[in-house]
Coordinates of C-alpha atoms in Angstrom, one line a residue:
M1 CA 126.2 115.8 54.1
L2 CA 129.3 114.9 52.0
F3 CA 129.9 111.2 51.3
M4 CA 133.6 110.5 51.1
T5 CA 133.0 106.8 50.4
R6 CA 130.3 104.3 50.9
R7 CA 132.9 101.7 51.9
C8 CA 133.2 100.7 55.5
N9 CA 135.4 98.6 57.8
L10 CA 132.4 97.5 59.7
D11 CA 129.3 95.6 58.5
C12 CA 126.5 96.8 60.8
A13 CA 123.2 94.8 60.6
Y14 CA 121.1 98.0 60.9
C15 CA 123.0 99.9 58.1
H16 CA 121.1 99.6 54.8
M17 CA 123.7 101.4 52.7
D18 CA 125.1 99.7 49.6
H19 CA 128.8 99.7 50.3
D20 CA 130.3 98.0 47.3
S21 CA 128.4 99.2 44.1
H22 CA 129.5 102.8 44.1
P23 CA 132.9 104.3 43.5
D24 CA 134.4 106.7 46.1
N25 CA 133.6 110.3 45.6
E26 CA 135.9 112.7 43.7
L27 CA 137.4 115.7 45.4
S28 CA 136.3 118.0 42.6
R29 CA 132.7 117.0 43.1
L30 CA 133.0 117.4 46.9
T31 CA 134.5 120.9 46.6
W32 CA 131.9 121.9 44.0
M33 CA 129.2 121.0 46.5
V34 CA 130.9 123.0 49.3
D35 CA 131.1 126.0 47.0
A36 CA 127.5 125.7 46.0
A37 CA 126.3 125.4 49.6
L38 CA 128.3 128.5 50.7
A39 CA 127.1 130.4 47.7
S40 CA 123.5 129.8 48.9
Y41 CA 123.7 130.1 52.7
Q42 CA 125.5 132.3 55.2
E43 CA 126.3 129.4 57.5
V44 CA 126.8 125.8 56.5
M45 CA 127.3 122.6 58.5
L46 CA 129.5 120.2 56.5
H47 CA 128.9 116.7 57.7
L48 CA 131.6 114.3 56.5
F49 CA 130.1 111.0 56.2
G50 CA 130.3 107.4 54.8
G51 CA 130.6 104.4 55.0
E52 CA 133.7 105.2 57.0
P53 CA 135.0 108.6 55.8
L54 CA 138.5 108.0 57.3
L55 CA 139.0 105.3 54.8
R56 CA 139.6 108.2 52.4
P57 CA 141.6 110.7 54.6
D58 CA 142.9 112.3 51.4
L59 CA 139.3 113.4 50.5
V60 CA 138.6 114.5 54.0
R61 CA 141.8 116.6 54.0
G62 CA 141.1 118.0 50.6
V63 CA 137.6 119.2 51.6
L64 CA 138.9 120.8 54.8
E65 CA 141.8 122.5 53.1
H66 CA 139.5 123.8 50.4
V67 CA 137.3 125.4 53.0
R68 CA 140.3 127.0 54.7
E69 CA 141.8 128.3 51.5
H70 CA 138.7 129.5 49.6
H71 CA 136.1 130.4 52.2
N72 CA 135.7 132.1 55.5
P73 CA 136.0 129.3 58.1
Q74 CA 133.7 131.1 60.5
R75 CA 130.8 130.4 58.1
V76 CA 131.4 126.7 58.2
R77 CA 130.8 124.2 61.0
K78 CA 132.4 120.8 60.4
L79 CA 131.3 117.4 61.7
I80 CA 132.5 113.9 61.0
T81 CA 130.8 110.6 61.7
S82 CA 133.2 107.8 62.4
N83 CA 133.1 104.3 63.9
G84 CA 136.3 105.3 65.7
I85 CA 138.6 102.5 64.4
L86 CA 140.8 104.9 62.5
L87 CA 140.4 107.9 64.8
S88 CA 144.0 108.3 66.0
G89 CA 147.4 109.6 65.0
E90 CA 147.5 111.7 61.8
H91 CA 143.8 111.3 61.1
L92 CA 142.9 112.7 64.5
D93 CA 145.5 115.5 64.2
M94 CA 144.1 116.5 60.8
L95 CA 140.5 116.8 62.2
L96 CA 141.5 118.7 65.2
E97 CA 143.7 121.1 63.2
H98 CA 140.6 122.0 61.1
G99 CA 138.2 122.3 64.1
V100 CA 136.1 119.3 63.1
T101 CA 133.5 118.1 65.7
L102 CA 133.8 114.4 66.3
M103 CA 130.8 112.1 66.4
L104 CA 131.6 108.4 67.1
S105 CA 129.2 105.6 66.6
L106 CA 129.2 103.1 69.5
D107 CA 126.2 101.2 70.8
G108 CA 127.5 100.0 74.2
T109 CA 129.1 96.9 75.5
F110 CA 130.6 94.3 73.2
D111 CA 127.8 91.9 74.1
S112 CA 125.2 94.4 73.0
Q113 CA 126.8 95.3 69.7
G114 CA 129.1 92.5 68.7
D115 CA 126.6 90.7 66.6
M116 CA 125.2 93.9 65.1
R117 CA 128.5 95.7 64.2
V118 CA 130.9 93.1 62.7
A119 CA 134.4 94.2 61.7
A120 CA 136.6 92.8 59.0
G121 CA 139.1 90.6 60.7
N122 CA 139.1 90.4 64.5
N123 CA 135.9 91.8 65.8
H124 CA 137.0 91.9 69.4
R125 CA 140.2 93.7 68.5
A126 CA 138.4 96.3 66.4
Y127 CA 136.1 97.0 69.4
Q128 CA 139.1 97.3 71.7
V129 CA 140.8 99.8 69.3
V130 CA 137.7 102.0 69.5
L131 CA 137.7 101.9 73.3
E132 CA 141.4 102.8 73.3
N133 CA 140.8 105.7 70.9
I134 CA 137.9 107.0 73.1
G135 CA 140.1 106.7 76.2
H136 CA 142.7 109.0 74.4
L137 CA 140.0 111.5 73.6
V138 CA 138.8 111.5 77.2
R139 CA 142.3 111.8 78.7
E140 CA 143.2 114.6 76.4
R141 CA 139.9 116.4 77.0
I142 CA 139.2 116.5 73.2
P143 CA 135.6 117.4 72.6
F144 CA 133.5 114.6 71.0
F145 CA 130.2 112.8 71.5
V146 CA 128.8 109.4 70.8
N147 CA 125.8 108.3 68.8
M148 CA 124.3 105.1 70.5
C149 CA 122.0 103.3 68.1
V150 CA 119.3 101.2 69.8
S151 CA 117.8 98.3 67.9
P152 CA 114.8 96.2 68.8
E153 CA 117.2 93.4 69.7
N154 CA 119.0 95.5 72.4
V155 CA 116.3 97.9 73.5
D156 CA 116.1 96.4 76.9
R157 CA 119.8 97.0 77.4
M158 CA 119.6 100.8 76.7
L159 CA 120.2 101.9 80.3
D160 CA 123.1 99.4 80.8
N161 CA 124.7 100.5 77.5
A162 CA 124.3 104.2 78.4
R163 CA 125.8 103.5 81.8
F164 CA 128.7 101.8 80.2
L165 CA 129.4 104.7 77.8
A166 CA 129.1 107.2 80.7
E167 CA 131.6 105.2 82.7
L168 CA 134.1 105.5 79.9
G169 CA 134.0 109.3 80.5
I170 CA 132.0 110.1 77.4
P171 CA 130.6 113.6 78.0
R172 CA 127.6 113.4 75.7
I173 CA 125.5 110.5 74.4
Q174 CA 123.0 110.9 71.5
I175 CA 120.5 108.1 71.6
A176 CA 119.0 107.0 68.3
Y177 CA 116.7 104.3 67.3
E178 CA 117.4 101.9 64.4
L179 CA 115.9 103.3 61.2
G180 CA 114.1 100.8 59.0
A181 CA 113.4 98.4 61.9
H182 CA 109.9 97.3 62.7
W183 CA 109.1 99.1 65.9
T184 CA 105.9 97.7 67.1
A185 CA 103.8 99.6 69.7
P186 CA 105.2 97.5 72.6
L187 CA 108.8 98.0 71.4
Q188 CA 108.2 101.7 71.1
E189 CA 107.0 101.8 74.7
R190 CA 110.1 99.9 75.8
F191 CA 112.3 102.3 73.9
L192 CA 110.6 105.3 75.6
A193 CA 110.8 103.7 79.0
G194 CA 114.5 103.0 78.6
F195 CA 115.1 106.5 77.4
R196 CA 113.3 108.0 80.4
Q197 CA 115.5 105.8 82.7
C198 CA 118.7 107.1 81.0
V199 CA 117.6 110.7 81.4
A200 CA 116.5 110.2 85.1
E201 CA 119.8 108.4 86.1
L202 CA 122.5 109.9 83.9
H203 CA 121.4 113.4 82.9
G204 CA 123.3 115.9 84.9
P205 CA 125.8 118.8 84.8
S206 CA 128.6 116.6 83.4
M207 CA 126.5 114.4 81.1
H208 CA 124.2 115.4 78.2
I209 CA 121.8 113.0 76.7
Q210 CA 119.6 113.8 73.7
N211 CA 117.2 111.8 71.6

């Protein structure tokens, strides 16, 4: 996992990362870590992470070009986690050029995540931009998947949120629970019940759901 930056253009209630007290990473350090990993293992998954890694597209591009120029790309799988706000245009073209798998973070309807995932500026507009970018990925049949984080506050909306994501045409939904939250035994049961409902209703040949 390579942290491009800890900065983010969202302020998610369930994210416990310190966004402001650390400088962005340096390309020389990132490429050193890539070299060290590939010196130790035959196959490596490079997970480009943040914060929001696309706030530093220069670092993302530098890492990807380093892999292409100095290593056998067949030894390297590449994944990026993004909130999707910047996933368009040159940024998207760069990731597709280098064969990066796209994982977007989206928790469901705006009502379910609006209070949990707050954007700088217009929160509704930022959410709409993410939906527009997802629509482009779906129309162009660009492979991607979505990580849907379930918090204790929206656990009873899990099925509705999964339905909403499926209706957007998202081919794969990864359901995660909020780390660091206090999941009491009753809340755990409600999470498992919702997850079973999602699998029973939505899991099929065109939809993949994993926990």
